[in-house]
Amino acid sequence: QVQLVESGGGLVQAGGSLRLSCAASGLTFRTSAMAWFRQTPGKEREFAAAISWSGGSTYDTDAVKGRFTISRDNAKNTVYLQMNSLRPEDTAVYYCAARRGPVVGNYDYWGQGTQVTVSS
């Protein structure tokens, strides 16, 4: 059974930083592309960042470019999202996602999410 458990969310002031973690189990993590998505009430879930199996390729959306960094530690089966220069519009539930394959694309497994709230 695949499990993705996010942690690291919380309340932070605008301009601050948070690091989200996602611990994966039940899948071959080192061959799985991973991603972070986020969702606010009343809106569809949106892509934030993704990383290939080796970490050699990363992708992010324009809304977070230059502020968020995705990384992974295959020895720890964990993917991270370092979020700097946070803005109130970054407030959302952040979800970790995993794909049954090494390169980014559609995702097969999802975590339960962690709330990030940025105050102005």
mmCIF file of C-alpha atoms in Angstrom:
data_model
loop_
_atom_site.group_PDB
_atom_site.id
_atom_site.type_symbol
_atom_site.label_atom_id
_atom_site.label_comp_id
_atom_site.label_asym_id
_atom_site.label_seq_id
_atom_site.Cartn_x
_atom_site.Cartn_y
_atom_site.Cartn_z
ATOM 1 C CA GLN A 1 0.000 0.000 0.000
ATOM 2 C CA VAL A 2 1.455 3.307 -1.075
ATOM 3 C CA GLN A 3 1.546 6.047 1.531
ATOM 4 C CA LEU A 4 2.638 9.638 1.116
ATOM 5 C CA VAL A 5 2.790 11.634 4.333
ATOM 6 C CA GLU A 6 3.331 15.373 4.169
ATOM 7 C CA SER A 7 4.656 17.502 7.005
ATOM 8 C CA GLY A 8 6.088 20.946 7.599
ATOM 9 C CA GLY A 9 3.075 23.109 6.931
ATOM 10 C CA GLY A 10 1.997 25.889 9.253
ATOM 11 C CA LEU A 11 1.443 29.595 9.709
ATOM 12 C CA VAL A 12 4.119 32.027 8.548
ATOM 13 C CA GLN A 13 4.306 35.745 7.882
ATOM 14 C CA ALA A 14 4.704 37.076 4.379
ATOM 15 C CA GLY A 15 8.342 36.988 3.345
ATOM 16 C CA GLY A 16 9.044 33.982 5.524
ATOM 17 C CA SER A 17 10.048 30.426 4.657
ATOM 18 C CA LEU A 18 8.818 26.890 5.194
ATOM 19 C CA ARG A 19 10.100 23.505 4.130
ATOM 20 C CA LEU A 20 7.601 20.814 3.352
ATOM 21 C CA SER A 21 8.540 17.144 3.488
ATOM 22 C CA CYS A 22 6.816 14.118 2.004
ATOM 23 C CA ALA A 23 7.798 10.677 3.237
ATOM 24 C CA ALA A 24 6.911 7.883 0.835
ATOM 25 C CA SER A 25 6.433 4.174 1.477
ATOM 26 C CA GLY A 26 5.068 1.214 -0.432
ATOM 27 C CA LEU A 27 6.563 2.208 -3.778
ATOM 28 C CA THR A 28 9.963 2.103 -5.456
ATOM 29 C CA PHE A 29 10.739 5.680 -4.592
ATOM 30 C CA ARG A 30 14.045 5.888 -6.448
ATOM 31 C CA THR A 31 12.296 5.219 -9.775
ATOM 32 C CA SER A 32 9.290 7.464 -9.127
ATOM 33 C CA ALA A 33 8.857 11.014 -10.303
ATOM 34 C CA MET A 34 7.418 13.208 -7.556
ATOM 35 C CA ALA A 35 5.535 16.462 -7.434
ATOM 36 C CA TRP A 36 3.883 19.051 -5.253
ATOM 37 C CA PHE A 37 0.463 20.481 -5.971
ATOM 38 C CA ARG A 38 -1.619 22.979 -4.051
ATOM 39 C CA GLN A 39 -5.282 23.806 -3.680
ATOM 40 C CA THR A 40 -7.287 26.655 -2.213
ATOM 41 C CA PRO A 41 -11.018 26.487 -1.380
ATOM 42 C CA GLY A 42 -13.193 26.774 -4.445
ATOM 43 C CA LYS A 43 -10.327 26.270 -6.869
ATOM 44 C CA GLU A 44 -8.929 23.305 -8.698
ATOM 45 C CA ARG A 45 -5.747 21.681 -7.530
ATOM 46 C CA GLU A 46 -2.795 23.282 -9.307
ATOM 47 C CA PHE A 47 0.694 22.092 -10.078
ATOM 48 C CA ALA A 48 3.539 23.698 -8.151
ATOM 49 C CA ALA A 49 6.720 21.718 -8.810
ATOM 50 C CA ALA A 50 7.966 18.320 -9.964
ATOM 51 C CA ILE A 51 11.172 16.346 -9.945
ATOM 52 C CA SER A 52 12.376 13.343 -11.920
ATOM 53 C CA TRP A 53 13.537 10.085 -10.351
ATOM 54 C CA SER A 54 17.159 11.143 -10.022
ATOM 55 C CA GLY A 55 16.548 14.790 -9.227
ATOM 56 C CA GLY A 56 18.290 15.675 -12.455
ATOM 57 C CA SER A 57 15.246 17.431 -13.862
ATOM 58 C CA THR A 58 12.950 19.792 -12.025
ATOM 59 C CA TYR A 59 9.957 21.789 -13.148
ATOM 60 C CA ASP A 60 7.875 24.480 -11.532
ATOM 61 C CA THR A 61 5.080 26.838 -12.344
ATOM 62 C CA ASP A 62 5.612 30.537 -12.979
ATOM 63 C CA ALA A 63 3.805 31.429 -9.761
ATOM 64 C CA VAL A 64 6.563 29.875 -7.645
ATOM 65 C CA LYS A 65 9.576 30.196 -9.917
ATOM 66 C CA GLY A 66 12.613 31.595 -8.150
ATOM 67 C CA ARG A 67 10.997 31.185 -4.716
ATOM 68 C CA PHE A 68 10.270 27.449 -4.331
ATOM 69 C CA THR A 69 12.751 24.618 -4.787
ATOM 70 C CA ILE A 70 11.880 20.948 -5.052
ATOM 71 C CA SER A 71 14.444 18.334 -4.092
ATOM 72 C CA ARG A 72 14.590 14.691 -3.068
ATOM 73 C CA ASP A 73 16.633 12.281 -0.996
ATOM 74 C CA ASN A 74 16.276 8.791 -2.433
ATOM 75 C CA ALA A 75 18.080 7.281 0.555
ATOM 76 C CA LYS A 76 15.325 8.632 2.812
ATOM 77 C CA ASN A 77 12.395 8.127 0.415
ATOM 78 C CA THR A 78 11.561 11.783 0.911
ATOM 79 C CA VAL A 79 10.797 14.720 -1.331
ATOM 80 C CA TYR A 80 11.005 18.321 -0.153
ATOM 81 C CA LEU A 81 9.625 21.679 -1.119
ATOM 82 C CA GLN A 82 11.633 24.628 0.153
ATOM 83 C CA MET A 83 9.420 27.700 0.033
ATOM 84 C CA ASN A 84 11.005 31.124 0.410
ATOM 85 C CA SER A 85 9.652 34.656 0.096
ATOM 86 C CA LEU A 86 6.188 33.392 0.849
ATOM 87 C CA ARG A 87 3.188 35.489 -0.134
ATOM 88 C CA PRO A 88 -0.401 35.473 1.119
ATOM 89 C CA GLU A 89 -1.457 34.012 -2.246
ATOM 90 C CA ASP A 90 0.663 30.934 -1.496
ATOM 91 C CA THR A 91 -1.849 30.018 1.202
ATOM 92 C CA ALA A 92 -3.214 26.586 0.295
ATOM 93 C CA VAL A 93 -3.256 22.922 1.162
ATOM 94 C CA TYR A 94 -0.121 21.419 -0.342
ATOM 95 C CA TYR A 95 -0.227 17.849 -1.638
ATOM 96 C CA CYS A 96 2.574 15.460 -2.451
ATOM 97 C CA ALA A 97 2.119 13.207 -5.486
ATOM 98 C CA ALA A 98 3.982 10.199 -6.861
ATOM 99 C CA ARG A 99 4.089 8.657 -10.297
ATOM 100 C CA ARG A 100 4.682 5.026 -11.286
ATOM 101 C CA GLY A 101 7.505 6.045 -13.548
ATOM 102 C CA PRO A 102 10.769 7.955 -13.556
ATOM 103 C CA VAL A 103 9.789 11.074 -15.457
ATOM 104 C CA VAL A 104 7.197 13.694 -14.663
ATOM 105 C CA GLY A 105 3.656 13.310 -15.986
ATOM 106 C CA ASN A 106 0.312 12.224 -14.587
ATOM 107 C CA TYR A 107 0.433 11.146 -10.957
ATOM 108 C CA ASP A 108 -0.907 7.939 -9.469
ATOM 109 C CA TYR A 109 -0.712 8.469 -5.721
ATOM 110 C CA TRP A 110 -1.534 11.402 -3.467
ATOM 111 C CA GLY A 111 -0.938 12.389 0.126
ATOM 112 C CA GLN A 112 -3.519 13.858 2.475
ATOM 113 C CA GLY A 113 -2.088 17.357 2.307
ATOM 114 C CA THR A 114 -0.592 19.876 4.693
ATOM 115 C CA GLN A 115 -1.949 23.369 5.277
ATOM 116 C CA VAL A 116 0.247 26.382 4.582
ATOM 117 C CA THR A 117 -1.066 29.764 5.684
ATOM 118 C CA VAL A 118 0.785 32.978 4.910
ATOM 119 C CA SER A 119 -0.335 36.074 6.784
ATOM 120 C CA SER A 120 0.108 39.571 5.415
#
